[in-house]
Coordinates of C-alpha atoms and ligand atoms in Angstrom, one line a residue:
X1 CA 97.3 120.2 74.1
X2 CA 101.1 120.9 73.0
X3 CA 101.9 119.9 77.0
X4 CA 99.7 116.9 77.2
X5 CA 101.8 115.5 74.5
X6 CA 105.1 116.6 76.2
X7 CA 104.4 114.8 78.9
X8 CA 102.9 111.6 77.5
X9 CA 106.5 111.7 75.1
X10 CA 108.7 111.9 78.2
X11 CA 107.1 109.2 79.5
X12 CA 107.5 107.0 76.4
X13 CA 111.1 108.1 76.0
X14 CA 111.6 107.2 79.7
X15 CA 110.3 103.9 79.3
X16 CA 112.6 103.6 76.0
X17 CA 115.5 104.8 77.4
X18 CA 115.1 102.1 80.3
X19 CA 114.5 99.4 78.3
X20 CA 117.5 100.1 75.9
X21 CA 119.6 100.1 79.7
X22 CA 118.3 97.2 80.5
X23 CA 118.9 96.0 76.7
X24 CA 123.1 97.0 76.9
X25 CA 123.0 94.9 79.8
X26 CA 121.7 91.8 77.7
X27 CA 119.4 90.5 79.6
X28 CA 116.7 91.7 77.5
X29 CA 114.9 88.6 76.4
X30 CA 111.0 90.3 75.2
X31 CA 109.5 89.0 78.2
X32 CA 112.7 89.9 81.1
X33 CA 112.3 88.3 84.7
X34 CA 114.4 87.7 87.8
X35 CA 114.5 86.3 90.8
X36 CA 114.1 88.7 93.9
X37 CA 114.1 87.8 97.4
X38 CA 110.4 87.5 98.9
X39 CA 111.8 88.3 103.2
X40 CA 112.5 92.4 101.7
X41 CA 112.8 94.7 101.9
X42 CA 110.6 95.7 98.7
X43 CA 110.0 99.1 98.1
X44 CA 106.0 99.1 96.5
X45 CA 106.8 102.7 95.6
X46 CA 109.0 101.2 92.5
X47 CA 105.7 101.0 89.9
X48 CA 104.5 102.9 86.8
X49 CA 101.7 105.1 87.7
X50 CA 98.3 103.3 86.5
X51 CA 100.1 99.7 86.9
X52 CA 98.1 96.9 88.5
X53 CA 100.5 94.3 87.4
X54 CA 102.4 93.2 90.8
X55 CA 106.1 94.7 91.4
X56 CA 106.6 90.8 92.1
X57 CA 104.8 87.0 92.3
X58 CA 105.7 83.8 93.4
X59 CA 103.7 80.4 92.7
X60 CA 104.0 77.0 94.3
X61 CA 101.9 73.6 94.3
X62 CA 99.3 73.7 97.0
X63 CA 100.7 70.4 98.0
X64 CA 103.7 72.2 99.0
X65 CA 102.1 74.4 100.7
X66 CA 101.9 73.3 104.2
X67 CA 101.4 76.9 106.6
X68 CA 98.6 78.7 106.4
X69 CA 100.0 82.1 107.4
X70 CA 101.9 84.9 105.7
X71 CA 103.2 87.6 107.6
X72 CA 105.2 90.5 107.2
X73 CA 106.3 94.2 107.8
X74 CA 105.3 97.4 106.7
X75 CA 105.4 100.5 106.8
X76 CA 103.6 103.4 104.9
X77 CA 102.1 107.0 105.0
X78 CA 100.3 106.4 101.6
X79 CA 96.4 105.9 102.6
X80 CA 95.3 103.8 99.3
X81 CA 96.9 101.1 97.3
X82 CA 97.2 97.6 96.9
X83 CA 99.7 95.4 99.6
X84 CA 99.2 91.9 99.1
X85 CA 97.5 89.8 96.6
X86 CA 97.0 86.0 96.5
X87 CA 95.2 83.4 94.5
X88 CA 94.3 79.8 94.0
X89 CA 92.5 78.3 90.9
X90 CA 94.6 80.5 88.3
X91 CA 92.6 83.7 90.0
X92 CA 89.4 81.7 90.1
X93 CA 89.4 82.2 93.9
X94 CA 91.5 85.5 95.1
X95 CA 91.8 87.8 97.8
X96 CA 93.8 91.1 97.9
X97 CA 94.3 93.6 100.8
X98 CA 94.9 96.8 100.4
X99 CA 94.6 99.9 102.1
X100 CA 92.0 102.7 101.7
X101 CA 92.1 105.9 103.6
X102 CA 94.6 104.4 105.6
X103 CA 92.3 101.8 106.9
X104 CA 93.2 97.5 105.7
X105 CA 90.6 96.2 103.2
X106 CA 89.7 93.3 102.5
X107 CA 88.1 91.9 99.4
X108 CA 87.7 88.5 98.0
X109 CA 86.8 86.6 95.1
X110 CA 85.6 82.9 95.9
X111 CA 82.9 80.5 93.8
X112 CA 80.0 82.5 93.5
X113 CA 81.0 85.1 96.6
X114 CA 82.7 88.3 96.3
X115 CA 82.9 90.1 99.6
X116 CA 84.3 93.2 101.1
X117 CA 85.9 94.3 104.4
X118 CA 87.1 97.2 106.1
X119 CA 88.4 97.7 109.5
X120 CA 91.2 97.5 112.2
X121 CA 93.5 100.4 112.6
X122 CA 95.2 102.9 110.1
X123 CA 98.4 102.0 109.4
X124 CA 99.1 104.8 107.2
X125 CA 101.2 106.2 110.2
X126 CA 105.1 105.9 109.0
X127 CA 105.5 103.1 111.5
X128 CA 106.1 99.4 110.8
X129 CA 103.4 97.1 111.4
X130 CA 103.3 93.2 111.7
X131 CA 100.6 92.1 109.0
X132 CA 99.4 88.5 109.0
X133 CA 97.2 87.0 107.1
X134 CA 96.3 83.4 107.6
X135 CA 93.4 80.9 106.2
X136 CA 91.5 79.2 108.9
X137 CA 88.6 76.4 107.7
X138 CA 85.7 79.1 106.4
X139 CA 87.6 81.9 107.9
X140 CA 90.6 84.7 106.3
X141 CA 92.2 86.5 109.5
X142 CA 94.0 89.7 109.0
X143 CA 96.2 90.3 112.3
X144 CA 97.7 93.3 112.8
X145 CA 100.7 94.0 115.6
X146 CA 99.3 90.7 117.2
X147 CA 95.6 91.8 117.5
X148 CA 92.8 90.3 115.3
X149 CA 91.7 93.2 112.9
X150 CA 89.5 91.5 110.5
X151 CA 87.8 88.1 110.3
X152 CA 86.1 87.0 107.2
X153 CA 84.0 84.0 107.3
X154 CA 82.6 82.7 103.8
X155 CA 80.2 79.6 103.1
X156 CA 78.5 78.6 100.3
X157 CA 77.5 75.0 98.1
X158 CA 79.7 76.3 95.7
X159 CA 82.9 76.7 97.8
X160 CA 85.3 73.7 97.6
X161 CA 88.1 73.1 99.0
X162 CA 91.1 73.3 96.7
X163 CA 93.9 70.8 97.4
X164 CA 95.7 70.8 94.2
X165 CA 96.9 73.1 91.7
X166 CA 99.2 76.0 92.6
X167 CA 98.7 78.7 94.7
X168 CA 100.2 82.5 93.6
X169 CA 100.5 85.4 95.5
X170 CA 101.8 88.7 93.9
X171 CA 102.8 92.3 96.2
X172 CA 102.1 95.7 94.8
X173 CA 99.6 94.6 92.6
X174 CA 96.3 91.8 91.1
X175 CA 97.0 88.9 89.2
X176 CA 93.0 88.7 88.5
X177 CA 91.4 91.7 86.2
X178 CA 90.0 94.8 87.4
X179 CA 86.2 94.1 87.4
X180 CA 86.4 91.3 89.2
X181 CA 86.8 93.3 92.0
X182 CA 84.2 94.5 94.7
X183 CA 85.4 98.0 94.4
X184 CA 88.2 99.2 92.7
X185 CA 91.1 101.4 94.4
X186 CA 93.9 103.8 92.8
X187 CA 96.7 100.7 92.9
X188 CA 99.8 103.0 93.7
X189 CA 101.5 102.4 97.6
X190 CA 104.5 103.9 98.3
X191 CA 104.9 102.0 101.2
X192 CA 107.3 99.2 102.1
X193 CA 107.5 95.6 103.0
X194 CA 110.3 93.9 105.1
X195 CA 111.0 90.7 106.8
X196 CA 107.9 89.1 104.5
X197 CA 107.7 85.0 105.8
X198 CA 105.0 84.0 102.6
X199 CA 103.3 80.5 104.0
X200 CA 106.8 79.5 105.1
X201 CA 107.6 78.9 101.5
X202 CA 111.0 79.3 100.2
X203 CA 110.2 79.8 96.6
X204 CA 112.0 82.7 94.9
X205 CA 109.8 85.2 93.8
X206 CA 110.3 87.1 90.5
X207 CA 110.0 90.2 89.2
X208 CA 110.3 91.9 85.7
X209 CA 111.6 95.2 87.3
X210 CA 113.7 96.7 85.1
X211 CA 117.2 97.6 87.1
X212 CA 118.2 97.2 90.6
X213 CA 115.3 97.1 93.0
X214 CA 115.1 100.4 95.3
X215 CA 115.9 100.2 98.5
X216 CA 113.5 101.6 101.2
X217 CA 114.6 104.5 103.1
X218 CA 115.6 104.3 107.0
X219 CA 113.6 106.9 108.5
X220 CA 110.9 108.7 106.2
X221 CA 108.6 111.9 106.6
X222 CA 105.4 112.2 105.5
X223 CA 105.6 114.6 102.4
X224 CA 106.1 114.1 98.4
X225 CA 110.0 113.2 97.6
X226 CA 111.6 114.8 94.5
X227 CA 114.8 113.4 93.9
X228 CA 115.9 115.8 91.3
X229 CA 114.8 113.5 88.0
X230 CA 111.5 114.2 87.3
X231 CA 107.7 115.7 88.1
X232 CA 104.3 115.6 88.6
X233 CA 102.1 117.2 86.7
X234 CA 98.3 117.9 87.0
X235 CA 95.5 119.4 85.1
X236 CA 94.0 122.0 86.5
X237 CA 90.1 120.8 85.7
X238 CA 91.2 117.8 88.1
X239 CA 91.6 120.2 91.0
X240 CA 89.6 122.0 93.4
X241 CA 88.4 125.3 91.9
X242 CA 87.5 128.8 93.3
X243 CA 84.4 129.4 95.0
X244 CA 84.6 133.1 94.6
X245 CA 86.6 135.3 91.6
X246 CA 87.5 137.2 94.3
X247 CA 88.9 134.4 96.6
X248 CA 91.2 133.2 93.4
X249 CA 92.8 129.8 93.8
X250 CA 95.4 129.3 95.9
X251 CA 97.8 126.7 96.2
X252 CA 100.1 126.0 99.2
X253 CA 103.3 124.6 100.2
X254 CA 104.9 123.5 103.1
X255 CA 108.4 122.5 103.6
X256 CA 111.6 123.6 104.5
X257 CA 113.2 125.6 101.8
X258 CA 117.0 126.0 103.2
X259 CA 116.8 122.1 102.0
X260 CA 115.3 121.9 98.6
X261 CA 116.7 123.4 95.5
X262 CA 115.1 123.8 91.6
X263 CA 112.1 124.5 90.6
X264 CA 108.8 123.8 93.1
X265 CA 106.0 124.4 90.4
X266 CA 105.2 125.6 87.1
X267 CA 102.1 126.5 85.7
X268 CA 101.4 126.3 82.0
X269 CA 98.3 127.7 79.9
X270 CA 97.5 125.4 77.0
X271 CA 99.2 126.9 73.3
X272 CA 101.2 129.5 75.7
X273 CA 105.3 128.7 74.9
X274 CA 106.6 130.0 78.4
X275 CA 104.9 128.9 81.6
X276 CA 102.9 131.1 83.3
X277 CA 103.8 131.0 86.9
X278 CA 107.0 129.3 88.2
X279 CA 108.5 129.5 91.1
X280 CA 112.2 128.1 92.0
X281 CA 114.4 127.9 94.7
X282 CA 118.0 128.5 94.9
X283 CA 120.4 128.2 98.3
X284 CA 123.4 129.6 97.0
X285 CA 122.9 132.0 97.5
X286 CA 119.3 131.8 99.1
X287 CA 116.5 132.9 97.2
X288 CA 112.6 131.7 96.0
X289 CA 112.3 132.9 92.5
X290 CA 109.0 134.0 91.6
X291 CA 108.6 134.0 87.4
X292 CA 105.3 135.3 85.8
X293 CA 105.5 135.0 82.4
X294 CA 109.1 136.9 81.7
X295 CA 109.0 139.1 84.5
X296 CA 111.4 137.5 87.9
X297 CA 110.7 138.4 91.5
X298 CA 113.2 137.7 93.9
X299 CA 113.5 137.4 97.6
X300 CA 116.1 136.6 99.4
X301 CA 114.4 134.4 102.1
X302 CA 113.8 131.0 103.2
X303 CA 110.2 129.9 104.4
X304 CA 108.5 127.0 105.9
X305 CA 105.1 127.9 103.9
X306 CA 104.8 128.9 100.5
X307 CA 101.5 130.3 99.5
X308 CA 100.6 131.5 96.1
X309 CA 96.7 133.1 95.3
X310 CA 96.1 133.3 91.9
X311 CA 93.5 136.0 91.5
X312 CA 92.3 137.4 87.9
X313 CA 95.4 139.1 86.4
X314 CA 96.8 139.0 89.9
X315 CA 99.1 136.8 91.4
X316 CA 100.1 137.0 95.6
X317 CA 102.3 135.1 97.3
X318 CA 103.0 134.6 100.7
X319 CA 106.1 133.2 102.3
X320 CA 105.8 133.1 106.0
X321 CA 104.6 136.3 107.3
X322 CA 105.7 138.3 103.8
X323 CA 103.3 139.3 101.9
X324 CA 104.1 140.1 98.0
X325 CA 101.6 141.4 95.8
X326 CA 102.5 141.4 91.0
X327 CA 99.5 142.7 89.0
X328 CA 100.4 142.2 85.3
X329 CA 98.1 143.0 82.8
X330 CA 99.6 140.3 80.4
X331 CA 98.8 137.6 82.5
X332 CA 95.3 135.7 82.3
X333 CA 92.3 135.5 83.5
X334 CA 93.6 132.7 86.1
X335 CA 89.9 131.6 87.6
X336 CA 88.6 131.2 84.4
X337 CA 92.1 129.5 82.5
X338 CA 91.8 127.1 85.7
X339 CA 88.7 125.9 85.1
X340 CA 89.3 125.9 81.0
X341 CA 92.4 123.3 82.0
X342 CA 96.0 124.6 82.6
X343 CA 99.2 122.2 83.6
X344 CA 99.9 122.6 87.3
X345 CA 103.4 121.0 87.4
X346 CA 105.4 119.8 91.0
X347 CA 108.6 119.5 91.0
X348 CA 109.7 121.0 87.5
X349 CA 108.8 122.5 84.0
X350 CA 107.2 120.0 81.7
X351 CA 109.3 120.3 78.8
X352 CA 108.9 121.8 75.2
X353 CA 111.6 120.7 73.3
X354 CA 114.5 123.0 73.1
X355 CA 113.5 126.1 74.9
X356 CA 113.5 124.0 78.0
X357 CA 116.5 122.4 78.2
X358 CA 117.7 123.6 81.1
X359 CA 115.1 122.1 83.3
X360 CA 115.7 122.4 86.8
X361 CA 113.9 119.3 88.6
X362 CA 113.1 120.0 92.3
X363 CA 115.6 118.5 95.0
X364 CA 113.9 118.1 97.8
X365 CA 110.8 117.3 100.1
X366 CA 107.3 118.8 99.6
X367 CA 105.8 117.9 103.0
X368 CA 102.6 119.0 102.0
X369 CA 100.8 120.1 98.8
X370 CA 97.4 122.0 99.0
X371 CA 94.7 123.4 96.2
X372 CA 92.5 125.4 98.1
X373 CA 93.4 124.0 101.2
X374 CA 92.9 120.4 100.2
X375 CA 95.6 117.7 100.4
X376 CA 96.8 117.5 96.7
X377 CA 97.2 113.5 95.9
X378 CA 100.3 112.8 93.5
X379 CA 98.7 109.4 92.6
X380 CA 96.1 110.9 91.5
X381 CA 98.2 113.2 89.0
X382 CA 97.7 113.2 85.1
X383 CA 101.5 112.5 84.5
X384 CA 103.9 111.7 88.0
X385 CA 107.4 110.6 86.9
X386 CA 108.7 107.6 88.6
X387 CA 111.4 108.6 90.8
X388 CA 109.2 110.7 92.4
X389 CA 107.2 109.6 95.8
X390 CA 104.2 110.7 96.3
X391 CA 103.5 110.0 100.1
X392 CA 107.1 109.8 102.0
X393 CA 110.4 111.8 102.3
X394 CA 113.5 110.3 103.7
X395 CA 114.3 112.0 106.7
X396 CA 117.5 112.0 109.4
X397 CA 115.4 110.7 112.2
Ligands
NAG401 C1 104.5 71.2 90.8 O1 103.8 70.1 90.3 C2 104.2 69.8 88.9 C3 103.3 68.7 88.4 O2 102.6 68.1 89.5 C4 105.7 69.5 88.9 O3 106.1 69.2 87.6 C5 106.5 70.6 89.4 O4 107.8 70.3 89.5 C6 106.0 71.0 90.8 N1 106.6 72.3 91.2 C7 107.2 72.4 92.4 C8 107.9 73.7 92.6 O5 107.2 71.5 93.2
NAG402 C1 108.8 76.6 108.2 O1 109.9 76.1 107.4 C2 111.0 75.6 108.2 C3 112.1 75.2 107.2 O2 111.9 75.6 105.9 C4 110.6 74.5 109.1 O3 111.7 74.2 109.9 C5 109.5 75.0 110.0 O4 109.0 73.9 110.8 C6 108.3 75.5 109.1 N1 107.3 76.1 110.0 C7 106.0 75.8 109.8 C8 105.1 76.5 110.7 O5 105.6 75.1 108.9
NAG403 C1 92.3 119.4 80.9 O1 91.0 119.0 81.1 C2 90.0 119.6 80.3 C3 88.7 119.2 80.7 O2 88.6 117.9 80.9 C4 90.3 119.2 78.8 O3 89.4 119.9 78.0 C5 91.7 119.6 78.5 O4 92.1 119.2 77.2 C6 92.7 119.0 79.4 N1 94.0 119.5 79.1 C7 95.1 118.7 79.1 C8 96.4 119.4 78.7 O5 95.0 117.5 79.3

């Protein structure tokens, strides 16, 4: 309970502490906006976890509007989230693509219709693709690296066509509310847009971002990017559990070691003051710090894979080929505190006040994170701090 709250107050103070930044710059009006070019590049990664309100919109008069096309970049190894949005009719009639395991979707809001599509190739593969969207007569076309991937056709009495008014389109989020869609979708993408041509408009788009926009990196990686600012944190009920006391839980990760540097994951049982499990890097010198309650367990060695079986009072970890083995009779019951709920925390210790003041936030790349062998999805995670990306690490090449 004590760490739920933690975590909610970090966010809040987060959010305070931004908006008194954005405050000493006095531009803080209640309702800030600004202008932000639409042609990218636009980081989508750049939103509060749970937000559906896009990073940026634009709006212009239909009878401005005279292409029927918008077309960009992008590139992404997230496989759900929302991409592009647009409406007519104040959200009346809408369409928004997104993507959902890895695949473009499709879904669309017009007179009495609400339809759903899925199809063309995954683009969830790090590369940039050209996306175009275009309106023709009854028909929505979704091209994809000049090949047709979707074609929507959509008829009925009710349909009209809409000549005046003002169209909107929004990126990285909905404009219309969540029950009006066909399905819904966890909103996050950590993916990026460049070179966007929106209906050949030159509108400004605006944004009420708080701070400089991120830039997108040049190369990425697939993986989960800690920058050294902040965590994810998950609880425990919300992950995979063990089949068999025997087989414990175990949780894996892969990624080069020599590169990253503070702490790689905590775990914390509810009403306990010092985590349970931690473990932490260091490279100077070189060493994974294992931490079971107060009791540290170094080894001086780097790994690509960091496995750690949590067994009842036992705890095994594996780094490479080494196998390490702690039985301590002070530490619980973990099968049965995992299903209770414990705090399974990436990328740092979620704080308690003073005692953890010397928090030491993960620099580095998590290329993968697995609960009994299943991917672990960061934007699914009860708390994930916003510096962190959950689907791409900036790489050299
Ligand atoms: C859109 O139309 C309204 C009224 O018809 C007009 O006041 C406004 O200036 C127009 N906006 C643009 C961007 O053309
Ligand atoms: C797009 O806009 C430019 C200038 O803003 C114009 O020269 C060009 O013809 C337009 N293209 C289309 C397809 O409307
Ligand atoms: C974790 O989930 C369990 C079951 O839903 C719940 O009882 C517990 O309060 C949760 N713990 C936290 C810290 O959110």
């Amino acid at each position: 309970m004590g760490s739920l709250k933690t975590l909610s107050g970090g966010l809040l103070l987060g959010l305070c502490l931004t908006l008194l930044g954005w405050g000493a710059e006095g531009q803080w009006d209640g309702h800030p906006k600004k202008e932000i070019s639409g042609s990218g590049p636009i980081n989508l990664g750049q939103q509060q976890r749970g937000t559906w309100w896009p990073l940026m919109q634009t709006r212009e008069n239909l009878t401005e509007v005279k292409s029927i096309k918008s077309m960009f970049q992008f590139r992404t190894f997230d496989p759900e989230g929302v991409v592009f949005y647009g409406d007519t009719r104040e959200g009346e009639d809408w369409f928004v693509l997104i993507l959902r395991n890895g695949l473009p979707e499709m879904q669309i809001g017009k007179a009495d219709i609400l339809v759903s599509v899925q199809g063309g190739p995954k683009l969830n593969d790090g590369k940039w693709h050209l996306v175009e969207i275009s309106s023709q007569g009854d028909f929505v076309v979704l091209e994809v690296d000049g090949q047709k991937a979707l074609v929507v056709g959509l008829k009925s009495k009710e349909t009209m066509e809409v000549l005046t008014g003002q169209i909107r389109l929004a990126l990285g989020g909905i404009l219309v509310s969540v029950d009006k869609l066909f399905l819904p979708f966890q909103p996050e993408m950590d993916g990026c847009i460049q070179k966007g041509n929106w209906l050949n408009l030159s509108t400004p788009w605006e944004t009420e971002l708080i701070g400089e926009p991120w830039p997108c990196y040049q190369n990425i990686q697939p993986g989960s990017y800690f920058p050294g600012a902040g965590l994810a944190a998950f609880n425990t009920t919300d992950l995979p559990g063990h089949q068999t006391e025997e087989g414990g839980i175990t949780i894996d990760i892969h990624g080069d070691s020599t590169k990253m540097e503070g702490t790689v994951l905590s775990l914390n049982t509810p009403g306990q003051e010092l985590p349970t499990v931690t473990v932490k890097i260091n490279n100077n010198p070189k060493k994974v710090i294992l931490t079971i309650l107060k009791s540290d367990a170094i080894t001086e060695q780097s790994f690509s894979r960091l496995s750690l079986t949590l067994l009842k009072n036992q705890v095994n970890m594996d780094i490479d080929d080494t196998h390490l083995t702690f039985e301590i009779d002070s530490i619980p019951d973990f099968p049965r505190s995992w299903k209770e709920g414990m705090i399974l925390a990436f990328g740092g210790l979620p704080g308690d006040g003073v005692s953890y003041s010397s928090i030491q936030y993960l620099k580095g790349c998590l290329e993968k994170i697995q609960v009994q062998g299943q991917d672990v999805d960061l934007d699914r995670a009860l708390y994930k701090d916003l510096s962190v990306s959950s689907h791409s690490c900036p790489s050299e090449v």
